[in-house]
mmCIF file of C-alpha atoms and ligand atoms in Angstrom:
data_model
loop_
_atom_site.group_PDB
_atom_site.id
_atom_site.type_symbol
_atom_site.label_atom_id
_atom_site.label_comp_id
_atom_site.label_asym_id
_atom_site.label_seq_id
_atom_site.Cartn_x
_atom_site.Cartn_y
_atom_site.Cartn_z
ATOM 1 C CA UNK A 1 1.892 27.360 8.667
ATOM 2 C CA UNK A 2 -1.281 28.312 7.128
ATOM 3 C CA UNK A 3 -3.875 25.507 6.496
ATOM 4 C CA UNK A 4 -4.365 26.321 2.324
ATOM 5 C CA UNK A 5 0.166 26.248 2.456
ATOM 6 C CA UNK A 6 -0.155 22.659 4.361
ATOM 7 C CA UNK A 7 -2.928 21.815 2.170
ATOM 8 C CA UNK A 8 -1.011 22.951 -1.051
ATOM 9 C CA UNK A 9 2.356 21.174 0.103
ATOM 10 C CA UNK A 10 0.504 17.872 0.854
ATOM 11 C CA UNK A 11 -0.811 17.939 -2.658
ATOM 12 C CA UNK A 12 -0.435 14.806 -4.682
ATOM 13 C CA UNK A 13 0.428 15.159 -8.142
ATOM 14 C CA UNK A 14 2.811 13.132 -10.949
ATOM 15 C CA UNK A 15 6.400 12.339 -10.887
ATOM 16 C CA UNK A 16 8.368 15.011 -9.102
ATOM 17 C CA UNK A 17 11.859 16.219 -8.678
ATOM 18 C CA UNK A 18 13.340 15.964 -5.308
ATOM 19 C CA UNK A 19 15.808 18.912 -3.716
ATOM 20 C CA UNK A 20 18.589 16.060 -4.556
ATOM 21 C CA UNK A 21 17.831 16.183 -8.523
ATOM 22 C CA UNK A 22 16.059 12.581 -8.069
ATOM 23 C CA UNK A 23 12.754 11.916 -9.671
ATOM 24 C CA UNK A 24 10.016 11.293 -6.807
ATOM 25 C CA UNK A 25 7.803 8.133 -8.325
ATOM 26 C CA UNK A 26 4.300 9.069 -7.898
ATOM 27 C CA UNK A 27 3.530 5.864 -6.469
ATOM 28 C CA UNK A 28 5.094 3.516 -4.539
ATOM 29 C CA UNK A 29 3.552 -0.077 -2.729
ATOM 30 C CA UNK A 30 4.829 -1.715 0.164
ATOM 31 C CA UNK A 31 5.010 -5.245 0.983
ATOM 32 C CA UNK A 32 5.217 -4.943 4.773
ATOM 33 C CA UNK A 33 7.399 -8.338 5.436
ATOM 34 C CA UNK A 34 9.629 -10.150 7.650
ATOM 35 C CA UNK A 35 7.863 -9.089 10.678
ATOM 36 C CA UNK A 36 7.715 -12.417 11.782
ATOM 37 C CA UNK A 37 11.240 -13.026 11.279
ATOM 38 C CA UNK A 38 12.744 -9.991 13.223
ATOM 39 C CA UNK A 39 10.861 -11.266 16.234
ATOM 40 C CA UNK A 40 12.635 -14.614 16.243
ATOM 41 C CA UNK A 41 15.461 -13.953 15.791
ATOM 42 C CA UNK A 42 15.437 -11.559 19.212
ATOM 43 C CA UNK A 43 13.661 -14.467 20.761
ATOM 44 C CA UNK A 44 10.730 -12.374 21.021
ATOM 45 C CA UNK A 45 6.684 -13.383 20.158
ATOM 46 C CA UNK A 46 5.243 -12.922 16.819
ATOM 47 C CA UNK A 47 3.125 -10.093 17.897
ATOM 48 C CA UNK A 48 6.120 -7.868 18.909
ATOM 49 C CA UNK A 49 7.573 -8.344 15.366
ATOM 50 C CA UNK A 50 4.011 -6.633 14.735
ATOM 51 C CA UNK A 51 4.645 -4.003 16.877
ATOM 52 C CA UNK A 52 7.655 -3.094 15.572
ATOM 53 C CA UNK A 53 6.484 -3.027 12.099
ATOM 54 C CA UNK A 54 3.971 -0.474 12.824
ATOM 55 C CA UNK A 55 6.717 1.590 14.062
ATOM 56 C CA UNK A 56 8.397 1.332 10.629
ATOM 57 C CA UNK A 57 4.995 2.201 9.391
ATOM 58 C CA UNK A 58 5.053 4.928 10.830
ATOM 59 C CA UNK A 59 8.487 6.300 10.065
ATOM 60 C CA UNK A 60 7.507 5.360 6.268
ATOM 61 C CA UNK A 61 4.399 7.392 6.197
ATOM 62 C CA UNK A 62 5.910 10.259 7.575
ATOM 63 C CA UNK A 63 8.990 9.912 5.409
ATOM 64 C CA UNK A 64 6.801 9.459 2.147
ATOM 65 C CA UNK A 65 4.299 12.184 3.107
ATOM 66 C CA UNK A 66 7.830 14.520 3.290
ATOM 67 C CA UNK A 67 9.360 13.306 -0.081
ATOM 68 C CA UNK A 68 5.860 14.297 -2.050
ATOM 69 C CA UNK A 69 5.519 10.903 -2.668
ATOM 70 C CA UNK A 70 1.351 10.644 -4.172
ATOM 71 C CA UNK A 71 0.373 7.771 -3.739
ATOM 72 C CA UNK A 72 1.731 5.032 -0.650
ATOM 73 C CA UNK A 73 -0.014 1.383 -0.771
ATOM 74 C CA UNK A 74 0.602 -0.921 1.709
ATOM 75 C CA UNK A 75 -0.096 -4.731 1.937
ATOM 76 C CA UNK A 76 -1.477 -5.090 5.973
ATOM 77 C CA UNK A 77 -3.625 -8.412 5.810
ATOM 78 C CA UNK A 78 -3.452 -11.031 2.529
ATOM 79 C CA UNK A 79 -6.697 -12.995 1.873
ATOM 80 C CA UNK A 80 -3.826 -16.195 2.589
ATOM 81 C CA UNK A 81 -3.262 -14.316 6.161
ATOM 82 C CA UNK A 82 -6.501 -16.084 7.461
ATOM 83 C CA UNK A 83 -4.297 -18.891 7.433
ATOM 84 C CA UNK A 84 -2.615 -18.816 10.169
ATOM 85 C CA UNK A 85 -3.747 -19.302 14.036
ATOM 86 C CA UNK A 86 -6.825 -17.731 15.626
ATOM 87 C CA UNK A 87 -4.823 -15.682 18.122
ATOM 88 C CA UNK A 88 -2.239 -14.121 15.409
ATOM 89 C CA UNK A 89 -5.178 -13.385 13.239
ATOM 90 C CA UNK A 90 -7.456 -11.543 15.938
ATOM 91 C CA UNK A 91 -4.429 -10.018 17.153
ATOM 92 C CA UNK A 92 -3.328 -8.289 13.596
ATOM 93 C CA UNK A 93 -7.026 -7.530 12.653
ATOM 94 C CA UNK A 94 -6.859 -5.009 16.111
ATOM 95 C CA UNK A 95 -4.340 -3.287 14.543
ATOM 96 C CA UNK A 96 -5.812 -0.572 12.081
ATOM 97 C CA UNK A 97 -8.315 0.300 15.085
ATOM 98 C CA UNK A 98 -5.039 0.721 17.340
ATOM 99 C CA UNK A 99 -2.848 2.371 14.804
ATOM 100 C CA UNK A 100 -5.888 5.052 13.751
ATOM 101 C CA UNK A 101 -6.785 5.726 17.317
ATOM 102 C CA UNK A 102 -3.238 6.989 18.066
ATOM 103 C CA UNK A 103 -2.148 8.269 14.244
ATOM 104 C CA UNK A 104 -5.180 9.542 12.505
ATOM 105 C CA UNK A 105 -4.803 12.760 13.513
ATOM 106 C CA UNK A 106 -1.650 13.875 12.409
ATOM 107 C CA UNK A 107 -2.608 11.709 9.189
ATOM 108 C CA UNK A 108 -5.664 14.495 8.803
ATOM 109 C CA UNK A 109 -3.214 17.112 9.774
ATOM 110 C CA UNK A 110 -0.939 16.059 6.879
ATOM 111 C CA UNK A 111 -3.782 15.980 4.316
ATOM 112 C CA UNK A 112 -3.421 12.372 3.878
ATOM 113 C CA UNK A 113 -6.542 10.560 2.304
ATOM 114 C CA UNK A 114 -6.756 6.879 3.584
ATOM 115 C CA UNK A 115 -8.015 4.374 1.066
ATOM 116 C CA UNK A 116 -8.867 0.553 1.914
ATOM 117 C CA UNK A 117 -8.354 -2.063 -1.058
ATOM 118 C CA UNK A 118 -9.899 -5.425 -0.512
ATOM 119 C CA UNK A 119 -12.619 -6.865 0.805
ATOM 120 C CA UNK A 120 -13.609 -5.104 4.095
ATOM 121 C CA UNK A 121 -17.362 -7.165 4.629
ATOM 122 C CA UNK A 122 -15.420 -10.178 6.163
ATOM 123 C CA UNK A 123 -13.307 -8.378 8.503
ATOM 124 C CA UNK A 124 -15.172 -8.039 12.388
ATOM 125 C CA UNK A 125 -16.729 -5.458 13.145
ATOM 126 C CA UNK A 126 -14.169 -3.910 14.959
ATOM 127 C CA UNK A 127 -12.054 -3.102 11.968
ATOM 128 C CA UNK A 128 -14.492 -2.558 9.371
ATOM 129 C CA UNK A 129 -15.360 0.315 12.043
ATOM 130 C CA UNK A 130 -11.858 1.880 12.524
ATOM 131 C CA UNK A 131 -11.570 1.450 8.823
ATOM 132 C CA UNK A 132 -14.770 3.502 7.861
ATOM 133 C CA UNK A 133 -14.131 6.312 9.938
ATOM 134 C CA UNK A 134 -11.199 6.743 9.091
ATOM 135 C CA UNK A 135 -12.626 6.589 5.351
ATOM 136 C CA UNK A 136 -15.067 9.270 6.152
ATOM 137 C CA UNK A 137 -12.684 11.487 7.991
ATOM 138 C CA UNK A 138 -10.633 11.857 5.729
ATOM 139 C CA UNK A 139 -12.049 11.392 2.651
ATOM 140 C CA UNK A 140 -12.008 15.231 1.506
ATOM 141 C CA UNK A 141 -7.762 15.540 2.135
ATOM 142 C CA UNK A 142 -6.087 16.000 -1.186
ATOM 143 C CA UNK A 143 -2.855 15.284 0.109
ATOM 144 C CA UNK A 144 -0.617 11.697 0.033
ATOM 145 C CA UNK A 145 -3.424 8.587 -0.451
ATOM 146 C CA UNK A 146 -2.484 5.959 1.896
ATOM 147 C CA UNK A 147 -4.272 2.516 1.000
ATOM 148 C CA UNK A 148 -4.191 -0.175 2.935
ATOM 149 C CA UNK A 149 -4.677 -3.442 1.371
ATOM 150 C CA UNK A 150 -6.670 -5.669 4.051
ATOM 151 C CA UNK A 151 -8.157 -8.605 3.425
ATOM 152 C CA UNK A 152 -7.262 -8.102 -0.356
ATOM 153 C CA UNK A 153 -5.783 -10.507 -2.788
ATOM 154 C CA UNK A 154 -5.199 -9.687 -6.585
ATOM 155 C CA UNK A 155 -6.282 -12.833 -8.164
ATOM 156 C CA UNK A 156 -9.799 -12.248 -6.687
ATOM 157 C CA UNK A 157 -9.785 -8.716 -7.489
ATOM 158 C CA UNK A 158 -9.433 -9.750 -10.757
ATOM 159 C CA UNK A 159 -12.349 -11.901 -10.429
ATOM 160 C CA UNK A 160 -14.063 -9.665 -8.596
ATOM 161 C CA UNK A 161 -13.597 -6.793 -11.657
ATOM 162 C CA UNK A 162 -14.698 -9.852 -14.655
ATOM 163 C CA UNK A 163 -17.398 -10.385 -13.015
ATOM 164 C CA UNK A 164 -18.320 -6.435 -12.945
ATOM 165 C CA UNK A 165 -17.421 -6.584 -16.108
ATOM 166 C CA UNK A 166 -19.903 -9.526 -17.616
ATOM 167 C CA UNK A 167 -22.989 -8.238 -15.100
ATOM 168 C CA UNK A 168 -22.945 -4.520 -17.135
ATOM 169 C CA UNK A 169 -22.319 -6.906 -20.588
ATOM 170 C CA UNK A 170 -25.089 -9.138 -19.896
ATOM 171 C CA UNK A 171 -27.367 -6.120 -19.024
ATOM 172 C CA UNK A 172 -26.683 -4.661 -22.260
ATOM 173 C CA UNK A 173 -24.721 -1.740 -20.701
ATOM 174 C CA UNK A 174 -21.779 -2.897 -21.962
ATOM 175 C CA UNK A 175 -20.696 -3.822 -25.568
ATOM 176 C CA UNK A 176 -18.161 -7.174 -26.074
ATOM 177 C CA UNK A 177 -15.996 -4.378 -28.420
ATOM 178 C CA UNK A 178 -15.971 -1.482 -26.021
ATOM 179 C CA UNK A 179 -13.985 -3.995 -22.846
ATOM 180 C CA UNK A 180 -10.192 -2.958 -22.866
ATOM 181 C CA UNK A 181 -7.577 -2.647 -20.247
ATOM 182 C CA UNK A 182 -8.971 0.409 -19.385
ATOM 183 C CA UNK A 183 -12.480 -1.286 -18.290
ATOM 184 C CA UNK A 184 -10.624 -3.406 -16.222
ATOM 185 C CA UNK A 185 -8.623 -1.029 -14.358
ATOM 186 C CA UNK A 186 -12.208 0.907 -13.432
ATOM 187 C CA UNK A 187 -13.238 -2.370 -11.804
ATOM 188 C CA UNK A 188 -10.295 -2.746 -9.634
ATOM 189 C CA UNK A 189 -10.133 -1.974 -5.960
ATOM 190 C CA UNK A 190 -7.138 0.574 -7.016
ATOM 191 C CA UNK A 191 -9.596 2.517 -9.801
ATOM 192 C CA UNK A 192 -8.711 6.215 -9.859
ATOM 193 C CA UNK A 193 -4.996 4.952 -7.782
ATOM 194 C CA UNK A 194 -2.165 5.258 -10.905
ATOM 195 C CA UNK A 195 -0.150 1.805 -11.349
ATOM 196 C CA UNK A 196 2.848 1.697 -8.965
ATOM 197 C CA UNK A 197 6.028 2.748 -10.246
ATOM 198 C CA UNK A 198 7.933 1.393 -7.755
ATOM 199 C CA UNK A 199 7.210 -2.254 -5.205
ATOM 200 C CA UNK A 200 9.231 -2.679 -2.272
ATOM 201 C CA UNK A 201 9.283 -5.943 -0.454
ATOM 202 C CA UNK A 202 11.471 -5.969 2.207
ATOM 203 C CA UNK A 203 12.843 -9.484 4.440
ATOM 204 C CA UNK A 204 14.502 -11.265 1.769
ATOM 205 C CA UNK A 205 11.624 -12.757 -0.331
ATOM 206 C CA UNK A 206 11.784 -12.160 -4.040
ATOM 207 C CA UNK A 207 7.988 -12.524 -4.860
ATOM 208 C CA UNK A 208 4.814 -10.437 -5.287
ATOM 209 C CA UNK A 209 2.342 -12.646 -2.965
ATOM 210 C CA UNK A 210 -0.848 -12.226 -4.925
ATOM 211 C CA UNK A 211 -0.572 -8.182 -4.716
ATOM 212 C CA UNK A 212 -0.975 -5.619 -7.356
ATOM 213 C CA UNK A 213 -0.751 -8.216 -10.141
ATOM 214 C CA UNK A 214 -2.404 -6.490 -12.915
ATOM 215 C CA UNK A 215 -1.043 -3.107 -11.472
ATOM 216 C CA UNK A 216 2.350 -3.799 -11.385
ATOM 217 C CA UNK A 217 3.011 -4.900 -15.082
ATOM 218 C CA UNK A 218 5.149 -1.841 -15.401
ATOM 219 C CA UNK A 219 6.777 -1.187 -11.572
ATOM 220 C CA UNK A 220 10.074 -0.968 -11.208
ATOM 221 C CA UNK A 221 11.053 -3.842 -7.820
ATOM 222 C CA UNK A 222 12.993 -3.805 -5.258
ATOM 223 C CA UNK A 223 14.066 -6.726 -2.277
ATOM 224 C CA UNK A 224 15.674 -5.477 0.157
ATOM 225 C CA UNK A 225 17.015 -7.827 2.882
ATOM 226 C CA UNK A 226 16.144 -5.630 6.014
ATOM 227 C CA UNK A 227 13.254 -7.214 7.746
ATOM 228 C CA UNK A 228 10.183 -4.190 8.140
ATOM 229 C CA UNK A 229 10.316 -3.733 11.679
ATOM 230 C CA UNK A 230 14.020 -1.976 10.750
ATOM 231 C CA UNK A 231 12.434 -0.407 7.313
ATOM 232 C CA UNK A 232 12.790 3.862 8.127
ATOM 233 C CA UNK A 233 13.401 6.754 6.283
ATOM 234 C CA UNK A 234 17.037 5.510 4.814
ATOM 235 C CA UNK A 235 14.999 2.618 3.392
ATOM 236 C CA UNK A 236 12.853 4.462 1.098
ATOM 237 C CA UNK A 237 15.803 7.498 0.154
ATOM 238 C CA UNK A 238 18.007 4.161 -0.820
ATOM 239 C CA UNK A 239 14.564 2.835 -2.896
ATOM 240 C CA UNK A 240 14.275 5.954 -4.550
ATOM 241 C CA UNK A 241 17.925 5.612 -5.876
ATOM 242 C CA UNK A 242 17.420 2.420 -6.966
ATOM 243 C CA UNK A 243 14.585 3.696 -8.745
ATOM 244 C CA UNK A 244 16.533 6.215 -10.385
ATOM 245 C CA UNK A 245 19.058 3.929 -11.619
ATOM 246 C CA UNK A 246 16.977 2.281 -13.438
ATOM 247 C CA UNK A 247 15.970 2.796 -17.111
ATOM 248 C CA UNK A 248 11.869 2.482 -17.475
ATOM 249 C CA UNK A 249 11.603 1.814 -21.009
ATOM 250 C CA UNK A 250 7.757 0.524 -20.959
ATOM 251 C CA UNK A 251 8.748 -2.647 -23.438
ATOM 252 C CA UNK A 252 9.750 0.508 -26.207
ATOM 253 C CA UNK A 253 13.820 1.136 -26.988
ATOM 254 C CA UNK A 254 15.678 3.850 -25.554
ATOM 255 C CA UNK A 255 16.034 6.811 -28.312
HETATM 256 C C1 V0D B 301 1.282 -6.026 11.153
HETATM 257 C C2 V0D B 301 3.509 -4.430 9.790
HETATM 258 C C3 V0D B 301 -1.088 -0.897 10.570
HETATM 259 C C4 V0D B 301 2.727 -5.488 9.083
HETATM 260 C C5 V0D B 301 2.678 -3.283 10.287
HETATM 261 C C6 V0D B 301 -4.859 -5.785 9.414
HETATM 262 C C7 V0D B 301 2.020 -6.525 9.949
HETATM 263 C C8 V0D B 301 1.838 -3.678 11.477
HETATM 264 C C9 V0D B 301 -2.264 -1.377 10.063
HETATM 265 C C10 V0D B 301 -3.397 -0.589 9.594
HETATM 266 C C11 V0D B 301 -0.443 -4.311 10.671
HETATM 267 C C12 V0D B 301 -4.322 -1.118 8.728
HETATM 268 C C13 V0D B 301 -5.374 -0.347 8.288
HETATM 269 C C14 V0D B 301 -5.464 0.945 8.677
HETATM 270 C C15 V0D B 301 -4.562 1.502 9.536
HETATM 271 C C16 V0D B 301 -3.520 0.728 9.992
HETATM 272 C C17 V0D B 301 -2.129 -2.762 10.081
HETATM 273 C C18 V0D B 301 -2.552 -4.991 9.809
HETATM 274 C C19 V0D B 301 -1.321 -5.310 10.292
HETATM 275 C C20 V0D B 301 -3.459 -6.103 9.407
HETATM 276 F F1 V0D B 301 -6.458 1.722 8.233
HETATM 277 N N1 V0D B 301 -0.271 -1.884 10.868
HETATM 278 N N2 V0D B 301 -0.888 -3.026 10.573
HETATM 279 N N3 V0D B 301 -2.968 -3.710 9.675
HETATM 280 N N4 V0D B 301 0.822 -4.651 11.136
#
């Protein structure tokens, strides 16, 4: 395959139609749960639960990346996640250098653009590292955009974006009238990233965790009760149906 044909089919663009007739949404988000879970129940540590999920990872990618699907998000590391004991922590924060030193090239070779949201100043040095190269590296694909949330919660983004917001206001750059819903969204850790039209959390909880809040006032959810580690390819096609079965009306009427 030529590089401008593998550059043209990794293209992101809106809501497309799949071979099977099914509308492709343009963007879907990930919560990537119950990692946790599938390792206790094989009587197996925490960290191979983590393992295993970054194999579903990267079935999902790959499976996404093939469907056309725009725009993937991905919840890695809450701002809650710091929470929990010293060894779990360093252990998941050693992840993105681990997955990017093994997957980042066939991510480039895809076209895929990685995108962080969150807070990356707080992370060690380690990961901020992994996480800016892989920035850089890929930061002229105009394929898929994969963001990772890390270190990112949405009530503080929120905060984050007012206070943005009341800075260019108070310098006079900014008129009281002129604030909207777009001035927000600009603000956001997601600005230029479309709203999802589709959340998947899979492992059984029901809940959105403090991600995508203000995003998400129009996606389309889904819980499935397979824990990650077992989240593939079937997952997503079985999403996607879902999805289509479902009758976005945006608070209007059907006509
Ligand atoms: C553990 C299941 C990939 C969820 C997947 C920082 C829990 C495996 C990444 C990753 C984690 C992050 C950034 C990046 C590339 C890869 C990752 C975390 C946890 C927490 F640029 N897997 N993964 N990050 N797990």
């Amino acid at each position: 395959m030529t590089h401008r044909l593998r550059k043209f089919l990794g293209t992101r663009s809106g809501q497309s139609l799949s071979r099977t007739g099914h509308t492709i949404p343009r963007h879907v988000a990930i919560i990537m749960d119950g990692n946790g879970r599938w390792a206790r129940r094989r009587g197996l540590p925490r960290s191979a639960g983590h393992y295993a999920g970054m194999q579903a990872l990267r079935r999902t990618i790959r499976a996404a990346a093939d469907l056309g699907i725009g725009f993937l998000t991905l919840y890695a590391f809450s701002t809650e996640n710091w929470h929990r004991p010293k060894e779990e922590v360093d252990f998941l924060l050693r992840l993105p250098s681990e997955f990017l030193k093994t997957d980042l090239p066939e991510l480039k070779m895809r076209n895929v653009r990685i995108c962080f949201l969150g807070s990356l100043d707080e992370l060690p040095a380690h990961t901020r590292e992994a996480a800016g190269a892989a920035l850089a590296e890929t930061a002229g694909n105009t394929g898929m955009v994969l963001s990772f949330a890390v270190n990112y919660g949405s009530r503080s983004e929120i905060v984050r974006a007012v206070r943005e917001v009341v800075r260019e206001s108070l310098a006079g750059r900014l008129v009281l009238e002129a604030i909207s819903e777009k001035t927000i969204s600009t603000y956001l850790f997601t600005a230029g990233i479309p709203d999802p039209d589709l959340l998947i959390r899979p492992g059984g909880e029901q809940r959105l965790s403090n991600f995508l809040l203000w995003q998400s006032a129009y996606a389309e959810f889904w819980f499935p009760r397979v824990c990650w580690p077992d989240f593939g390819r079937e997952h997503l096609l079985e999403a996607i149906e879902v999805y289509n079965k479902r009758d976005r009306r945006y608070g209007g009427i059907k006509l």
